[in-house]
XYZ file of C-alpha atoms in Angstrom:
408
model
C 7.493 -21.090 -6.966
C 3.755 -21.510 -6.691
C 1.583 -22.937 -9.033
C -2.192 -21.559 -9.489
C -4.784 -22.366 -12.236
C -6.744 -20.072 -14.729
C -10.436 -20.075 -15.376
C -11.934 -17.702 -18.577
C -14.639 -20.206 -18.653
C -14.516 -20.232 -22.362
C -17.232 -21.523 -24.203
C -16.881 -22.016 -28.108
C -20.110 -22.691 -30.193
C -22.392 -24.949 -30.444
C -24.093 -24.606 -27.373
C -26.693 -26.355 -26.164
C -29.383 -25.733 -23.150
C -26.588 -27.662 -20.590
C -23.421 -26.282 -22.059
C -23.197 -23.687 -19.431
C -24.225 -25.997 -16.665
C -21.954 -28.633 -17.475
C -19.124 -26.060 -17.544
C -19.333 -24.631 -14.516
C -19.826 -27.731 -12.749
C -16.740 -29.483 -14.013
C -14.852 -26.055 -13.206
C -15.607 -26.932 -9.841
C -14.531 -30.252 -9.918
C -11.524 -29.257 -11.243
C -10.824 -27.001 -8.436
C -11.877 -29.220 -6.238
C -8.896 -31.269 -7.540
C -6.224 -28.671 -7.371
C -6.941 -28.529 -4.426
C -6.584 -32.163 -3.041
C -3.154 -32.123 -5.325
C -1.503 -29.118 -3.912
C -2.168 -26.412 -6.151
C -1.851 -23.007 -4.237
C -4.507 -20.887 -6.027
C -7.458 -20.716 -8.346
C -7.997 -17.397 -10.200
C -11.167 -16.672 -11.598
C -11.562 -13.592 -14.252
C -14.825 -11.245 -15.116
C -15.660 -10.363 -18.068
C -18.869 -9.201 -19.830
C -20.866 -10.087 -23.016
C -17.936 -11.509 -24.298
C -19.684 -14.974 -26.590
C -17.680 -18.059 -26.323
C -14.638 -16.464 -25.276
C -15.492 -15.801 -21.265
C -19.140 -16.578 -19.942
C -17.774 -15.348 -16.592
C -19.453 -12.255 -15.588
C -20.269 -13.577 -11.908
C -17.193 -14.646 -10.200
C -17.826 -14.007 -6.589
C -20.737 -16.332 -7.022
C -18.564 -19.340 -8.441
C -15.545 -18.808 -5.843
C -18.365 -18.807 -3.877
C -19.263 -22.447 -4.589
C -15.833 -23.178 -4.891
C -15.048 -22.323 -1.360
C -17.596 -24.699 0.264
C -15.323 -27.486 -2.113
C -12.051 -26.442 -1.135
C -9.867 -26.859 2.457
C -7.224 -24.528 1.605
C -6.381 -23.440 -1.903
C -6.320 -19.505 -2.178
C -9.380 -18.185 -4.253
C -8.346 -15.302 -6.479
C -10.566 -12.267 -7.947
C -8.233 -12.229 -11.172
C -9.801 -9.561 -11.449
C -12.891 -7.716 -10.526
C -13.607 -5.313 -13.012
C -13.333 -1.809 -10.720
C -14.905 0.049 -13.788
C -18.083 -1.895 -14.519
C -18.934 -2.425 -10.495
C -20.210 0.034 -7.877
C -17.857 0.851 -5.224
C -19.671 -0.745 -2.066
C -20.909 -3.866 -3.927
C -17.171 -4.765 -4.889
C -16.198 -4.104 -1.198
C -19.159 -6.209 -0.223
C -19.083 -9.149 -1.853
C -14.927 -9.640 -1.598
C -15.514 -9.787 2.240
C -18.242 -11.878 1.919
C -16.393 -14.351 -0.166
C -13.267 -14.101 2.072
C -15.427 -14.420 5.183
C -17.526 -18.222 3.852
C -13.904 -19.239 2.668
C -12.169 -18.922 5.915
C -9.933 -16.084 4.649
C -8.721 -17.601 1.393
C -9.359 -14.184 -1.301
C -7.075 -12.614 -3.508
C -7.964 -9.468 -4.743
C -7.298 -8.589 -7.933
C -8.259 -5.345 -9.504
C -8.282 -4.599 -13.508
C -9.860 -1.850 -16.114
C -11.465 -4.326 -18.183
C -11.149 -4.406 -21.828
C -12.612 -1.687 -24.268
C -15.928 -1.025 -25.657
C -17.580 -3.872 -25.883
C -17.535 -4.329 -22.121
C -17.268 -0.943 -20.912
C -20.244 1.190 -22.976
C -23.004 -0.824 -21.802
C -22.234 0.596 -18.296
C -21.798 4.114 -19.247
C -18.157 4.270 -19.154
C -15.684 5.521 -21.447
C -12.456 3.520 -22.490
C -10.396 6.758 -22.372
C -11.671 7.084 -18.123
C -11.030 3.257 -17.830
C -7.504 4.151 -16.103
C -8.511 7.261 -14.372
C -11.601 5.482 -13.029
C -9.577 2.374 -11.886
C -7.495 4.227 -9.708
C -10.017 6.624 -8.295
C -12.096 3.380 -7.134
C -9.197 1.426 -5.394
C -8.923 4.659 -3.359
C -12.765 4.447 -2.624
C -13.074 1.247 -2.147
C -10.080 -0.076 -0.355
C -10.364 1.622 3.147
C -14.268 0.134 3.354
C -12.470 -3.027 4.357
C -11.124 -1.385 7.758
C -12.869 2.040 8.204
C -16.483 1.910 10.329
C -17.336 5.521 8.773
C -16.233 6.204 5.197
C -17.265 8.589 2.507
C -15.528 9.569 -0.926
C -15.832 12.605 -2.905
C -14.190 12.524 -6.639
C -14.656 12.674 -10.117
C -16.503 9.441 -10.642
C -17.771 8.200 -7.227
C -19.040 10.501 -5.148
C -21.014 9.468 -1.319
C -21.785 10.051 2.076
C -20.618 8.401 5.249
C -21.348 4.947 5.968
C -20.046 1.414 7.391
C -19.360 -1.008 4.451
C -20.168 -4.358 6.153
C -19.420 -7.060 6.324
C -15.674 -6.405 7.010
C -13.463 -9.326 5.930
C -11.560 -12.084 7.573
C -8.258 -11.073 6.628
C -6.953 -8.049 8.038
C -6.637 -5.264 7.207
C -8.017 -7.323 4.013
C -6.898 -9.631 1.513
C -3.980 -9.429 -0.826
C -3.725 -6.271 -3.442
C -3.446 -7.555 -7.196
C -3.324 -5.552 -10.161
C -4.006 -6.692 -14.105
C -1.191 -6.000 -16.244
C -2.462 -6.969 -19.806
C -0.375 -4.089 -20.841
C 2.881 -5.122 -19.607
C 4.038 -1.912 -18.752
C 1.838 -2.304 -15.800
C 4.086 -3.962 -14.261
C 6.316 -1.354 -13.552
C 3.186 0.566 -12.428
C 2.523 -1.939 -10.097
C 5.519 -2.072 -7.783
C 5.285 1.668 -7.756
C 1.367 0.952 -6.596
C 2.681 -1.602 -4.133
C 0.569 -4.222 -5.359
C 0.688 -7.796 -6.945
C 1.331 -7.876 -10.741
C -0.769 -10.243 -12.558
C 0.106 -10.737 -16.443
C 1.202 -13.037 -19.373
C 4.035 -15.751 -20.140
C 6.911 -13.544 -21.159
C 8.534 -14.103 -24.501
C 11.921 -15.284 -22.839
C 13.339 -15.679 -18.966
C 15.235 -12.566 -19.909
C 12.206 -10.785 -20.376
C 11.223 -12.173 -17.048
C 14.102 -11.438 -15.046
C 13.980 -7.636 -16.568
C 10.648 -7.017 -15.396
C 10.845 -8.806 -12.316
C 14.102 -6.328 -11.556
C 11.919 -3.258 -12.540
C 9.017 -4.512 -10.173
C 11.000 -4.832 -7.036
C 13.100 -1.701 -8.210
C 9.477 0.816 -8.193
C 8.378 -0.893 -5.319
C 11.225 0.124 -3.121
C 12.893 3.125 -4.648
C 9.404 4.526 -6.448
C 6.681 3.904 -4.233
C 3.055 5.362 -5.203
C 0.526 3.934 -3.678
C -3.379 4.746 -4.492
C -4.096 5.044 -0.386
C -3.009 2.835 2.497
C -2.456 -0.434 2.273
C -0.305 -3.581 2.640
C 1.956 -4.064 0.047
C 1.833 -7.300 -1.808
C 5.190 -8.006 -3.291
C 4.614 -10.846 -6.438
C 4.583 -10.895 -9.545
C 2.623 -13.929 -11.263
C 2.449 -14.613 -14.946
C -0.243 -16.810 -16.404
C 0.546 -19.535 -19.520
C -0.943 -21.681 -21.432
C -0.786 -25.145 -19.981
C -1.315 -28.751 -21.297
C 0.996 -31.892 -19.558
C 0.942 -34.974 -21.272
C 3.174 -37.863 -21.085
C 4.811 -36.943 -24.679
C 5.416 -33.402 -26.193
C 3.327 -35.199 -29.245
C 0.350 -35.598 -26.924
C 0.571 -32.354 -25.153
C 0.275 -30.521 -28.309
C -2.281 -32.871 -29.754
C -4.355 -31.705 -26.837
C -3.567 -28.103 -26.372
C -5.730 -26.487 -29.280
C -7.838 -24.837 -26.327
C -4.431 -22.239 -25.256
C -3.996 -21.570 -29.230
C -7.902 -20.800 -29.252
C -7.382 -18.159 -26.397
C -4.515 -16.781 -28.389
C -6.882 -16.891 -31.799
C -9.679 -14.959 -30.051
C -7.759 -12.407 -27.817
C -6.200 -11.766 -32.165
C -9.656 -11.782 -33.700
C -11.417 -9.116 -31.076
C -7.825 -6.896 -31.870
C -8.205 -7.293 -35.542
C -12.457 -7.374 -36.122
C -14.122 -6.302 -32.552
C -16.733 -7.954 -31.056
C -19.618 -9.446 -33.393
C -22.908 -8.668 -33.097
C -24.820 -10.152 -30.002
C -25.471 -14.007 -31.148
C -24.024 -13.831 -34.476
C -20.196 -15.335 -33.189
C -18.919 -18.520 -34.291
C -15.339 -18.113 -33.555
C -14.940 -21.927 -33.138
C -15.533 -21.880 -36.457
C -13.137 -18.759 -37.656
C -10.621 -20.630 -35.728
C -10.419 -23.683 -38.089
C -8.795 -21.380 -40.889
C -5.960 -19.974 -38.555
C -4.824 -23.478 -37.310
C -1.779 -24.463 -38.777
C -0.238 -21.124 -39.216
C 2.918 -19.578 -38.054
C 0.477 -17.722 -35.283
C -0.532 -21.393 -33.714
C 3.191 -23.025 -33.995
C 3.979 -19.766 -31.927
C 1.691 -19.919 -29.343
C 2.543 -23.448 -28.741
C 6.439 -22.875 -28.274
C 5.033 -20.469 -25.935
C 3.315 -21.838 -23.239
C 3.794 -24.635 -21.148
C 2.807 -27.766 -22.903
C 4.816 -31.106 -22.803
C 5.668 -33.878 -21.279
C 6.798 -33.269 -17.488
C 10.638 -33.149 -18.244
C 9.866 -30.568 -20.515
C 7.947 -28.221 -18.696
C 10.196 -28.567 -15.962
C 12.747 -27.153 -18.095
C 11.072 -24.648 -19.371
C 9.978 -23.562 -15.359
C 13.474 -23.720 -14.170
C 14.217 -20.903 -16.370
C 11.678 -18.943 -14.593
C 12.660 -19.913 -11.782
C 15.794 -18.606 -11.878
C 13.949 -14.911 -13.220
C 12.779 -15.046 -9.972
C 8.801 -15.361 -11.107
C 6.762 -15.718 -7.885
C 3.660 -17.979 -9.388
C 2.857 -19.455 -12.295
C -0.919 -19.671 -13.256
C -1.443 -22.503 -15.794
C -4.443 -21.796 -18.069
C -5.794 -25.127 -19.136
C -9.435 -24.102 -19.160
C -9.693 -22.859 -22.515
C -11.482 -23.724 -26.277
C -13.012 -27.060 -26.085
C -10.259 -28.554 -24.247
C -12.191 -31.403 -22.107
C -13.066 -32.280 -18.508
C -10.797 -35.751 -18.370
C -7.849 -34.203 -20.678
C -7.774 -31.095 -17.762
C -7.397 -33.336 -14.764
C -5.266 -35.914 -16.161
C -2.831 -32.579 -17.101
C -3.255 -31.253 -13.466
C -2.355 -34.721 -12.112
C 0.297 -35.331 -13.898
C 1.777 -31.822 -13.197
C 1.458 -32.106 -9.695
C 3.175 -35.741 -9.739
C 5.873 -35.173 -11.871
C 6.773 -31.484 -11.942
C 5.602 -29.419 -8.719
C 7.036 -31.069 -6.207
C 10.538 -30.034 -7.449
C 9.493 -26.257 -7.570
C 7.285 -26.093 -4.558
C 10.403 -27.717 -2.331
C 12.255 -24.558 -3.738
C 10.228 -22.124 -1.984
C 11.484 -21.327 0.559
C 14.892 -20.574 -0.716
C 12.818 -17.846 -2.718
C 11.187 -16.622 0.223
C 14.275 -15.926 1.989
C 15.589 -14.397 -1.329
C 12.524 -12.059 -1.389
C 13.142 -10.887 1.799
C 16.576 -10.448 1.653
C 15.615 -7.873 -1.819
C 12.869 -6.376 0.674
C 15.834 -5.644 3.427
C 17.925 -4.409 0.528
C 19.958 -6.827 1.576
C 20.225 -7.384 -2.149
C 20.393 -4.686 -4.829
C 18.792 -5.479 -7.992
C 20.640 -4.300 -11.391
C 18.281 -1.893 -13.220
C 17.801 -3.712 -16.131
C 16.293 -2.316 -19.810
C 12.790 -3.409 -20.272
C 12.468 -1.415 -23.259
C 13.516 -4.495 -25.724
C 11.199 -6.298 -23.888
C 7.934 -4.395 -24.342
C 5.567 -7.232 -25.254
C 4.179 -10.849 -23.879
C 3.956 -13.802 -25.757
C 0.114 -13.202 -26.737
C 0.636 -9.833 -28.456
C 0.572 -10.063 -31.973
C 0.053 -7.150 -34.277
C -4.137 -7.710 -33.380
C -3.511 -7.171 -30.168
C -2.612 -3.457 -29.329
C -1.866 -2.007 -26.196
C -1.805 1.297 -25.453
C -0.669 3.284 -22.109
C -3.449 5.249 -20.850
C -2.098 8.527 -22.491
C -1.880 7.085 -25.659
C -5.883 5.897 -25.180
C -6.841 9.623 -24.435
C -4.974 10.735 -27.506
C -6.369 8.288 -29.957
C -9.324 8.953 -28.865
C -9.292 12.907 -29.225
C -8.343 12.331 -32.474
C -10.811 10.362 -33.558
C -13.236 13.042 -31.607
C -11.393 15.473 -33.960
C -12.161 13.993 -37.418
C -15.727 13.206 -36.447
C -16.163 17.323 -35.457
């Protein structure tokens, strides 16, 4: 199994004129850490004018920085919003950023979120899907093709050579956001990396992990030609302490991520400068919603997020991302957790594998068939609450014609 690490760059109010200095510096530094300790990747996400919760709208600039820190941790795009960027500029700056870090870049590709994100750039949630996948086919052959033009519903040009080309050819690893976990199922037919949440149990896991490999050999779909990128990586809250007592004392940043992604799914987005959901989040602490999220994720003492690993180890979970940046959760409590990890815990899963490796390709050979397991009972992720809806792409369109409807 390997191990990555999760930056949102969540800021909660008060700010002041060095907040957002301050936090992207000791970002870096934590990086720069993971990478000196063994951790295999750093994902970095993008989102827009979303207060507090992500002030990370430039990622390509701070992997950027983070590459001239770094030796040999992987550097991942988790993701680059394919609706809110121009073709060329995504296929740009990903082999510009894979080219200063020696060939280090994921790529991953997402939709971003709804309205709040998507209508300042003139794009309707209802496209977001249709537009995703019309983009990786634009975009993906710039990385290899010296003449290239595109001609479809939402991105239309003329010949020309997208340069620089990257390091790693044909181009780095293919990732795909699966906040709706049926993704995942989309993404093995697509070919490409699945990136989502901690599943509610290891059978969960092991369900979707069969359904993955299951598309990606028996139903494969993919947007245009490219390398497939068999993994499937979930991302958890994370906070190791020497006691379980002191883990959760210090893991209120992973319940504010779950408190936030709940308020924008039950209130929206607030108007520009008017948030305070620092503030908001006082009231839910100490509910039923908190003690959940905290069973959830991986927080503990090593020996018991070990446990709770080996369990997805055994559901056959390529990487774990641990998400420790998050809420006000400080500089010295995020290193001392990602040292005392990668003491006391990785070594253990990281000496595993290649035992997985060989049982990868042995499923890739179909040397070994996979039972097609039921994923229906297992339709949601940890994080999903009854705030937090997620609909299939059809089910968008149809909400939103109805709405359309009522308002005619």
């Amino acid at each position: 199994m390997k191990f990555g690490i999760f930056y949102e760059h969540q800021l909660p109010r008060p700010w002041d004129p060095m907040s957002e200095y301050q936090l992207l510096q000791d970002s870096l530094a934590q990086i720069e850490l993971a990478d000196r300790l063994g951790y295999d990747y750093a994902w970095e996400v993008e989102h827009h004018f979303l207060e507090e919760y992500s002030h990370s709208s430039a990622p390509e600039v701070f992997l950027g920085a983070a590459s001239q820190r770094t030796k040999r941790i992987r550097l991942g795009h988790g993701v680059v919003q394919l609706t809110t960027n121009q073709p060329h500029r995504v296929a740009e700056r990903v082999a510009t950023l894979d080219l200063v870090s020696g060939g280090r870049v994921d790529l991953g590709m997402g939709e971003a979120a709804g309205p709040a994100e998507l209508h300042p750039f003139n794009v309707k949630v209802r496209d977001k899907r249709d537009r995703w996948e019309e983009a990786v086919k634009a975009i993906i052959p710039m990385f290899t093709k010296e003449s290239w033009e595109f001609h479809g519903r939402y991105y239309d040009f003329g010949a020309r050579n997208v340069i620089p080309k990257p390091f790693q050819k044909p181009h780095p690893p293919l990732w795909v956001a699966c906040s709706n976990i049926q993704t995942i199922g989309k993404a093995g037919e697509w070919g490409m990396g699945a990136l989502g949440f901690t599943f509610v149990t290891p059978e969960a896991a092991r369900a979707w992990v069969h359904k993955y490999y299951n598309n990606l050999l028996n139903n494969p779909q993919k947007l245009t030609d490219y390398p497939s990128n068999p993994n499937v990586a979930m991302v958890s809250g994370f906070m190791c302490a020497p006691t379980d007592a002191e883990a959760e004392a210090k893991a209120a940043g992973w319940t504010f991520f779950i408190f936030a992604l709940s308020y924008y799914g039950r209130k929206g987005v607030d108007a520009p400068g008017t948030s305070d959901l620092w503030k908001e989040y006082q009231s839910w602490k100490g509910g039923p919603e908190e003690k959940k999220a905290l069973e959830s994720g991986l927080i503990g003492s090593p020996a018991t997020i070990a446990s709770k690993l080996r369990q997805f180890q055994q559901s056959r979970v390529d990487q774990v991302i641990l998400l420790n940046q998050a809420g006000k959760t400080s500089h010295q409590d995020i290193c001392d957790s990602l040292e005392l990890f990668a003491k006391e815990v990785m070594p253990e899963f990281h000496a595993a594998e290649a035992e997985h490796a060989a049982w990868k390709r042995r499923v890739l050979d179909r040397e070994i068939v996979l039972e097609d397991l039921d994923v229906g009972k297992y339709d949601i992720y940890s994080h999903q609450n009854e705030h937090i809806v997620r609909l299939t792409p059809e089910q968008l369109k149809a909400k939103m014609a109805e709405k359309e409807a009522k308002r005619a």
